[in-house]
mmCIF file of C-alpha atoms and ligand atoms in Angstrom:
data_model
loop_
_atom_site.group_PDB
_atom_site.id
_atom_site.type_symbol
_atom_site.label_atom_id
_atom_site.label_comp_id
_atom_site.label_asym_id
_atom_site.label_seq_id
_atom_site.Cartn_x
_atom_site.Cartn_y
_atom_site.Cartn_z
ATOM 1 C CA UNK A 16 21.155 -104.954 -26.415
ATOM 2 C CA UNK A 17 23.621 -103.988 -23.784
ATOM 3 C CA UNK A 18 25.392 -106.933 -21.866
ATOM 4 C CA UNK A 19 25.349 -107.213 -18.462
ATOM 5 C CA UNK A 20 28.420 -105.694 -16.540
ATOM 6 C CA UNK A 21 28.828 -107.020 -12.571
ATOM 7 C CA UNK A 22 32.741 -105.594 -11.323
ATOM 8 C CA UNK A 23 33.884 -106.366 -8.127
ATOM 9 C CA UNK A 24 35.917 -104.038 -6.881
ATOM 10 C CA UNK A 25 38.379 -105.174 -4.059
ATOM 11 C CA UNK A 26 39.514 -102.222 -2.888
ATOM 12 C CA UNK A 27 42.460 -102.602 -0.601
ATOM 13 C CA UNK A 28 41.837 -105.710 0.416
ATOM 14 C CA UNK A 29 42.125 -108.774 0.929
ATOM 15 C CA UNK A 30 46.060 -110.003 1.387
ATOM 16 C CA UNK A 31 47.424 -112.357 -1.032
ATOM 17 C CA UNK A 32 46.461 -116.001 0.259
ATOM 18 C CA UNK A 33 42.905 -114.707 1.300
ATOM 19 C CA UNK A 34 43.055 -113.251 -2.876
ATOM 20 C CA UNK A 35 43.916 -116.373 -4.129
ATOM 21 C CA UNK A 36 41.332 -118.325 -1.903
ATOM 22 C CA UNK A 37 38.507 -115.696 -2.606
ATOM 23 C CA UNK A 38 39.114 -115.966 -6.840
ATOM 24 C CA UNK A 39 39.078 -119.405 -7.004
ATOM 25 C CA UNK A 40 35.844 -119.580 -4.805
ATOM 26 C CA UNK A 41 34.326 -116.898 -7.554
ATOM 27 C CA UNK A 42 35.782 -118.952 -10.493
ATOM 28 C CA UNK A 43 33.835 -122.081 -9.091
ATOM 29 C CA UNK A 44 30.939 -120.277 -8.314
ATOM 30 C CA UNK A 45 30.286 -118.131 -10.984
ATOM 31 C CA UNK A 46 32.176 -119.661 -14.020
ATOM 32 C CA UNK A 47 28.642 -122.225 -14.224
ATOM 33 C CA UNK A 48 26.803 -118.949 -13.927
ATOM 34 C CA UNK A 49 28.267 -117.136 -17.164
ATOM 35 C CA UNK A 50 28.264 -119.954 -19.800
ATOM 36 C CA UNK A 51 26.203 -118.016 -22.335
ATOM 37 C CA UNK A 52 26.643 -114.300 -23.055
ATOM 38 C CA UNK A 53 24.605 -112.564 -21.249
ATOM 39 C CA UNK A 54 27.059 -111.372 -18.283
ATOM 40 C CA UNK A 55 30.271 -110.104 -17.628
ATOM 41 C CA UNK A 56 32.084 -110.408 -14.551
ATOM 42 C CA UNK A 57 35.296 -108.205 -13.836
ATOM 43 C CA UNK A 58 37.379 -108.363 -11.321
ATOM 44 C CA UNK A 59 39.239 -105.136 -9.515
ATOM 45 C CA UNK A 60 42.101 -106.403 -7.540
ATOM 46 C CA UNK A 61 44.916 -104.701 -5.791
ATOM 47 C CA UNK A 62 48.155 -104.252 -8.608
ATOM 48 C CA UNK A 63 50.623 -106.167 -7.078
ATOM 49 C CA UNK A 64 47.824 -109.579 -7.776
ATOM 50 C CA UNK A 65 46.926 -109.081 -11.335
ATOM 51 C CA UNK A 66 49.564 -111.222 -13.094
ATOM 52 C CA UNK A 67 48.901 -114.169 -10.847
ATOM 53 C CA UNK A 68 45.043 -113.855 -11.015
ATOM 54 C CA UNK A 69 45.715 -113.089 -15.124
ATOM 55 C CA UNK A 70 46.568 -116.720 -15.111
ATOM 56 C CA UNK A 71 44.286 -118.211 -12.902
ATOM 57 C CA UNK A 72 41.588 -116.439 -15.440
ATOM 58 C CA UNK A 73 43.240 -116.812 -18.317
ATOM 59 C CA UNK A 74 40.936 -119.601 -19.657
ATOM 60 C CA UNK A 75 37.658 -118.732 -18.086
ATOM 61 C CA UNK A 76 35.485 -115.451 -19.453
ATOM 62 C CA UNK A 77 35.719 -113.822 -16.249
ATOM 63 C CA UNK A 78 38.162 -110.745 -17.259
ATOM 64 C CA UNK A 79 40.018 -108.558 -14.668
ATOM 65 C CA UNK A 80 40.844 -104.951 -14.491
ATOM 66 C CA UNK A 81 43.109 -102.308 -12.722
ATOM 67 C CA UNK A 82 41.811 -99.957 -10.043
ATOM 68 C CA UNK A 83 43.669 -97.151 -10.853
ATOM 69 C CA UNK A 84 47.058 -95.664 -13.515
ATOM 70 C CA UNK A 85 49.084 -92.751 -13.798
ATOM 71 C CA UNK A 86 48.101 -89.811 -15.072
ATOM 72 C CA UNK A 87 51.334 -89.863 -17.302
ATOM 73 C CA UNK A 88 53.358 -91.698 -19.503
ATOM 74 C CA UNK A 89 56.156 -93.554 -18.488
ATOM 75 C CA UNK A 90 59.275 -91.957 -16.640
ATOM 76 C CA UNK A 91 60.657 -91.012 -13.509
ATOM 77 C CA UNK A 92 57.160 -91.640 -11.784
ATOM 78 C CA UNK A 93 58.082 -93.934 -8.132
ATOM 79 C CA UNK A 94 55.048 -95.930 -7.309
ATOM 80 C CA UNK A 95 53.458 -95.753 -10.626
ATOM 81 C CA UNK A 96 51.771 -97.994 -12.695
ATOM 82 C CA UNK A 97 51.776 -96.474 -16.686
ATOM 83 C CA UNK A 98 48.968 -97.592 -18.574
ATOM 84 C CA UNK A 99 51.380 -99.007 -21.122
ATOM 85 C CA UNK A 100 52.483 -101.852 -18.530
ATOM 86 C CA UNK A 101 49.077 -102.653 -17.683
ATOM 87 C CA UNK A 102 48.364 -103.197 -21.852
ATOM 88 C CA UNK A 103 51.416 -104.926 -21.735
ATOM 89 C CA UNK A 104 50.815 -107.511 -19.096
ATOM 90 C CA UNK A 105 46.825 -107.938 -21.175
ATOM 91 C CA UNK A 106 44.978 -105.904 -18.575
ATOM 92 C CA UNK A 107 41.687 -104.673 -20.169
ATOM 93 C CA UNK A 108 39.955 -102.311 -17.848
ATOM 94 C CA UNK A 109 41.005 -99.803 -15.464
ATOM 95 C CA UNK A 110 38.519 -97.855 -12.780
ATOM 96 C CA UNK A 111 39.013 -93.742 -13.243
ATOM 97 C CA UNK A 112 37.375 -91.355 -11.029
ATOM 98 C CA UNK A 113 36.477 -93.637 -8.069
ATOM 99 C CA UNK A 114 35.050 -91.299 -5.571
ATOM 100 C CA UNK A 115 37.455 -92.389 -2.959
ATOM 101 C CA UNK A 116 39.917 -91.626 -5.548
ATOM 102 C CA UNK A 117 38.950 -87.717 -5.973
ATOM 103 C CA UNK A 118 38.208 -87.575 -2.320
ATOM 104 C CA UNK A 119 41.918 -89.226 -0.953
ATOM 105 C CA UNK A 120 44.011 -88.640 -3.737
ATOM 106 C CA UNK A 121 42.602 -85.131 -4.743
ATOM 107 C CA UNK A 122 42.128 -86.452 -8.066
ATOM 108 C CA UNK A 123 39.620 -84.015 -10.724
ATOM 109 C CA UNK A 124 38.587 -84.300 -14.090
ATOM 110 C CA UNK A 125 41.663 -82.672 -15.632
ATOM 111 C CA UNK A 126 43.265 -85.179 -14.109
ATOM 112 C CA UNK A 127 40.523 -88.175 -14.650
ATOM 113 C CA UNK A 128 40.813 -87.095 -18.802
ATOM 114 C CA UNK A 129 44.654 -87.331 -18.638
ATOM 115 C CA UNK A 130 44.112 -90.854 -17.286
ATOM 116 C CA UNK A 131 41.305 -92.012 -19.605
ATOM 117 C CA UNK A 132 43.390 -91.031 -22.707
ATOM 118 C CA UNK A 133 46.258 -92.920 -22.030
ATOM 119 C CA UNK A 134 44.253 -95.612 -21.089
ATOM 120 C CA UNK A 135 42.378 -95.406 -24.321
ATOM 121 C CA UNK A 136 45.572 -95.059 -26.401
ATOM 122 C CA UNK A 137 46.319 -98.664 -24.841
ATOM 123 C CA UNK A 138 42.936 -100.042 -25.792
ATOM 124 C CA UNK A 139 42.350 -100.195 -22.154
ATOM 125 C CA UNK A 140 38.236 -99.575 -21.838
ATOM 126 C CA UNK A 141 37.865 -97.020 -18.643
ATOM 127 C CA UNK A 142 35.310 -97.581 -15.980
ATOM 128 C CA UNK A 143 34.563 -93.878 -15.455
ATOM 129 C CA UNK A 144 32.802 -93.279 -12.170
ATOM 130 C CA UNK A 145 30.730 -90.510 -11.037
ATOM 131 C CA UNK A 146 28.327 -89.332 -7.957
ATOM 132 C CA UNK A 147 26.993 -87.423 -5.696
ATOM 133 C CA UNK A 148 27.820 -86.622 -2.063
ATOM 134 C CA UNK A 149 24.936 -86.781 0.346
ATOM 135 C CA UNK A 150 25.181 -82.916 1.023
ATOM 136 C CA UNK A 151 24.856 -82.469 -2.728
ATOM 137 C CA UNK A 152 21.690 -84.476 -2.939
ATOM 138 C CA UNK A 153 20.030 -82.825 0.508
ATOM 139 C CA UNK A 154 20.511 -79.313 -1.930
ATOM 140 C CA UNK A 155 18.533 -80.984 -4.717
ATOM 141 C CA UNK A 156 22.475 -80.593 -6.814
ATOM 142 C CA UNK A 157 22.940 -84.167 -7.310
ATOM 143 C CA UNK A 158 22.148 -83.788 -11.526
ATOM 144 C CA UNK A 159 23.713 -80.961 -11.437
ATOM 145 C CA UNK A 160 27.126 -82.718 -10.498
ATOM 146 C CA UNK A 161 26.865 -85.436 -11.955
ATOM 147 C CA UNK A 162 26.356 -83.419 -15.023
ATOM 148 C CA UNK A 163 29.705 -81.787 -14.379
ATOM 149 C CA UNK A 164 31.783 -84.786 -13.784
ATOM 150 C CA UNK A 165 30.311 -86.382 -17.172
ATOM 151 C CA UNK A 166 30.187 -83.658 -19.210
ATOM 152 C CA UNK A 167 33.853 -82.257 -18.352
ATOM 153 C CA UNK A 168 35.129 -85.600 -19.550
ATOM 154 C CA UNK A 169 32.656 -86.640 -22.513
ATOM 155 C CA UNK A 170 32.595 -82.922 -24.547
ATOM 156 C CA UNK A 171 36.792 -83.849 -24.649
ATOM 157 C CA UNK A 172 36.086 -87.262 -26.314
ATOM 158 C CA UNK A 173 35.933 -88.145 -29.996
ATOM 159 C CA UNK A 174 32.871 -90.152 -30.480
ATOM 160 C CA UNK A 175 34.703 -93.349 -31.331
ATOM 161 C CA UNK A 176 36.245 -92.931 -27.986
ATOM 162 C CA UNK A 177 32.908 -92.416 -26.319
ATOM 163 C CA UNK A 178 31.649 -95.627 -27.058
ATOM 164 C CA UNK A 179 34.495 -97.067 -25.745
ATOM 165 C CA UNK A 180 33.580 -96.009 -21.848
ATOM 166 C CA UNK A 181 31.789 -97.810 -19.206
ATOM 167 C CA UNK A 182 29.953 -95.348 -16.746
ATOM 168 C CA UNK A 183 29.277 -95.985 -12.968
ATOM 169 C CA UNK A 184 27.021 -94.241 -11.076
ATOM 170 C CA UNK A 185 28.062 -94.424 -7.519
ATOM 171 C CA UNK A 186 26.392 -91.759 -4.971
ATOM 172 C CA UNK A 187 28.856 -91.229 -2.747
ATOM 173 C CA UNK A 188 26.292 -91.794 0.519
ATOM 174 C CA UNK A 189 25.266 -95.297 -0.661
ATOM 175 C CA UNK A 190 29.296 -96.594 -0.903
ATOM 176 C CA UNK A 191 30.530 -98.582 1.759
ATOM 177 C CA UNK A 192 27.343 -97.844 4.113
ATOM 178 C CA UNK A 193 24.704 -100.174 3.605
ATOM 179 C CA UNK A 194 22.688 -97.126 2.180
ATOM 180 C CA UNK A 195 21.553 -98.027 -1.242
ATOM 181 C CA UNK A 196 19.874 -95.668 -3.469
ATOM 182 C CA UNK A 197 16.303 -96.396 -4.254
ATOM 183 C CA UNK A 198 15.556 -98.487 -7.502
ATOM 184 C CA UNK A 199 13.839 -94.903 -8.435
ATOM 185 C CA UNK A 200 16.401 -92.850 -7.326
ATOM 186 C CA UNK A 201 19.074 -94.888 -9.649
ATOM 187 C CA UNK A 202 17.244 -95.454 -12.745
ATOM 188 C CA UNK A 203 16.336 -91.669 -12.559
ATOM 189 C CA UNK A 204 20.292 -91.030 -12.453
ATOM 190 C CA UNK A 205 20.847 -93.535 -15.166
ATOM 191 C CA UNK A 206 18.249 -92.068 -17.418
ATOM 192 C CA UNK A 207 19.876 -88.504 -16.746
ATOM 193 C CA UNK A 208 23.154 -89.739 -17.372
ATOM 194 C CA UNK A 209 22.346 -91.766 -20.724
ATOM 195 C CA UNK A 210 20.558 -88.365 -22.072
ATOM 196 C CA UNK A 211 23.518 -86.158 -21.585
ATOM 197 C CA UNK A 212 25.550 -88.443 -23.699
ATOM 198 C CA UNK A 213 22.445 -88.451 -26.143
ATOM 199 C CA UNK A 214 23.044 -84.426 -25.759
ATOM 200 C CA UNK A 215 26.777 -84.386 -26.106
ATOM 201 C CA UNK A 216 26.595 -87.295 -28.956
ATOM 202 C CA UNK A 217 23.169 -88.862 -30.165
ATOM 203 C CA UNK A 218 20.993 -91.645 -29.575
ATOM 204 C CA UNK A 219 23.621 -94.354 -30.641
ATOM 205 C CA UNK A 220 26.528 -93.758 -28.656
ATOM 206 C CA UNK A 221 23.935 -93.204 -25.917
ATOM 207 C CA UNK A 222 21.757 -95.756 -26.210
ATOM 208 C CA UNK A 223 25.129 -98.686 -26.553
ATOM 209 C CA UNK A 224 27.013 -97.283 -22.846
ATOM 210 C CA UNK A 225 26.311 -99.085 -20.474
ATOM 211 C CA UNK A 226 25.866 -97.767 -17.086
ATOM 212 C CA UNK A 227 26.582 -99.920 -13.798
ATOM 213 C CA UNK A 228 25.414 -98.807 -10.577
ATOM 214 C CA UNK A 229 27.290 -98.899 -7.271
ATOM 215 C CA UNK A 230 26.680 -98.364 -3.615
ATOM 216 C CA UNK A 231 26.259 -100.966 -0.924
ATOM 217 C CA UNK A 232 24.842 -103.537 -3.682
ATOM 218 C CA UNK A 233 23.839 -106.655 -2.449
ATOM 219 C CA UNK A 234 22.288 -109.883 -3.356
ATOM 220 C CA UNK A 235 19.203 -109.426 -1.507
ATOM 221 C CA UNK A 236 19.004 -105.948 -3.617
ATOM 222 C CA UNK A 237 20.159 -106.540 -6.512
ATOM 223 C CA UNK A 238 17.678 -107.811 -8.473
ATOM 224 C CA UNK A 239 15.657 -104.730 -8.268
ATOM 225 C CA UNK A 240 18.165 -102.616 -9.479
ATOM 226 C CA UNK A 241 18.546 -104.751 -12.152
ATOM 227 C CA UNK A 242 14.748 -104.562 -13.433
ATOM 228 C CA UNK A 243 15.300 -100.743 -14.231
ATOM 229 C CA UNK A 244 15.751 -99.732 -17.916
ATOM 230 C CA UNK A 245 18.631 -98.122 -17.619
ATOM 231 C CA UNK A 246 20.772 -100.208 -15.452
ATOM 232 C CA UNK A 247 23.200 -102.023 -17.088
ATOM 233 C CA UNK A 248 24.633 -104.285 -13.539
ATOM 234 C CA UNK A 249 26.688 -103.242 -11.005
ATOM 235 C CA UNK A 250 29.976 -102.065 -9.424
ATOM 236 C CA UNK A 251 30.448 -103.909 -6.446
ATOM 237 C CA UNK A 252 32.855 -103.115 -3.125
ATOM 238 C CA UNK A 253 32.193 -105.173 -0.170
ATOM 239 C CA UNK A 254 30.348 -107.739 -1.448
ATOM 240 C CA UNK A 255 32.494 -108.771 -3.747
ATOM 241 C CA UNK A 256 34.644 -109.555 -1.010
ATOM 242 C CA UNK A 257 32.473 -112.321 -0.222
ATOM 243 C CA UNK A 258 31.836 -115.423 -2.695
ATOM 244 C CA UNK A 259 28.229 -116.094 -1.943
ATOM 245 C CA UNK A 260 27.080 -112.780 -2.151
ATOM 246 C CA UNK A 261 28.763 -111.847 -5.185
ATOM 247 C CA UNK A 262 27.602 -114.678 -6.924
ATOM 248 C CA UNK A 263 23.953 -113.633 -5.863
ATOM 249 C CA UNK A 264 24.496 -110.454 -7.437
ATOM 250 C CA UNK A 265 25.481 -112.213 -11.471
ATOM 251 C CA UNK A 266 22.812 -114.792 -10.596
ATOM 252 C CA UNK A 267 20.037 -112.073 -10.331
ATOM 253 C CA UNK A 268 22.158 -110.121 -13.378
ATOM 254 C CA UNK A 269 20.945 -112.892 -15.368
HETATM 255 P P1 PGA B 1764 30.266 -100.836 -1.746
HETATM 256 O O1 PGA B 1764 31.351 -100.088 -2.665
HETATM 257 O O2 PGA B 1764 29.594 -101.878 -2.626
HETATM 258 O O3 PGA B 1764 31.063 -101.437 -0.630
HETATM 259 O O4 PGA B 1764 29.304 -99.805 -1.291
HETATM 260 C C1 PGA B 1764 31.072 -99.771 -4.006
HETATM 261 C C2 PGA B 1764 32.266 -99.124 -4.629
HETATM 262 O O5 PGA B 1764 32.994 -98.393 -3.948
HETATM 263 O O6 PGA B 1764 32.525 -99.307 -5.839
#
């Protein structure tokens, strides 16, 4: 069975004290909430907090992540971060394709692939996220780009790197707007998404990725969500900026 996934993704925010207050409320909170196996909890924070959180985690199962890396090695690069210093300071997940990402940054799937190999070549496991904008879905084109962004990066995957991947499915309209999608309206996505890697691979590789949703998740929705098939837990922004909340969400996870 696939585990449970619930990532909290901070974003730019919050500054360093208001960090270090916020992770030890979620270690408290949720640390009683995870004793067995059926969740995991990963935490997104800004860089420039990751060793200091690193050790504040170190001995709980709550693992942490990077929210983005450079699309190259290392080298002459200012303001990078390689994907070789975040294996070497025992960071195991990294977020690629955030749509704020491709929207701000300009960043595509050339790009995105570039990112998730070197990530892979550091045993770094990729969070790949993908969605639709709201104009997209208002032109009934939402499969047909989500399609795009997972097929342009799965076909250039060896299997055994396949299986390696974490999907997201975040519509673009439902992030940061208090517009979530419909139960029906993600499951749907997550079924489409888990058959084109069926297509592109076969039933295993499939049938073991799991795919989180994200998109203005919420306690008070969560649990919904998390009765569909084919959601595997959630991606969470703003509410993982608050303890209570987030801790709602891996409650009803469980
Ligand atoms: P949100 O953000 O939960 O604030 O909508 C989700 C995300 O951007 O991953």
């Amino acid at each position: 069975m696939r585990k449970k996934i619930i990532a909290g993704n901070w974003k730019m925010n919050p500054d360093f004290a208001q960090g270090i207050e916020l992770i030890e409320k979620i270690k408290t909170t949720a640390i009683p909430l995870i004793e067995g196996d059926g969740v995991q909890i990963l935490i997104f924070p800004p860089y420039i907090y990751l060793n200091e959180f690193a050790g504040k985690l170190s001995t709980t199962k709550i693992g942490l992540g990077s929210q983005n890396v450079a699309s190259t090695k290392n080298g002459a690069y200012t303001g990078e971060i390689s994907a070789s210093m975040l294996k070497s300071m025992q960071i195991k997940y990294c977020l690629i394709g955030h749509s704020e990402r491709r929207e701000y940054f300009n960043e595509d799937e050339k790009l995105l692939l570039q990112k998730i190999k070197l990530l892979l070549d550091e045993n770094i496991i990729p969070i790949y996220c993908c969605g639709e904008r709201l104009t997209d879905r208002q032109n009934n084109e939402h499969f047909a780009i989500v399609k795009d962004q997972i097929s342009k990066i799965f076909l250039e995957l060896t299997r055994e790197e396949a299986k390696k991947i974490i999907i997201a499915y975040e519509p673009v309209w439902a992030i940061g707007t208090g517009v979530v999608a419909t139960p029906q309206q993600a499951q749907e996505m997550h079924a489409f998404i888990r058959n084109e890697i069926r297509i592109i691979f076969d039933e295993e590789v499939a049938e073991g990725t799991s795919i989180l949703y994200g998109g203005s998740v919420k306690a008070s929705n969560s649990a919904e969500l998390f009765s569909c098939n084919d959601i595997d837990g959630a991606l969470v922004g703003g509410a993982s900026l608050l303890p209570d909340d987030f801790c709602g969400i891996i409650k009803n996870s469980i």
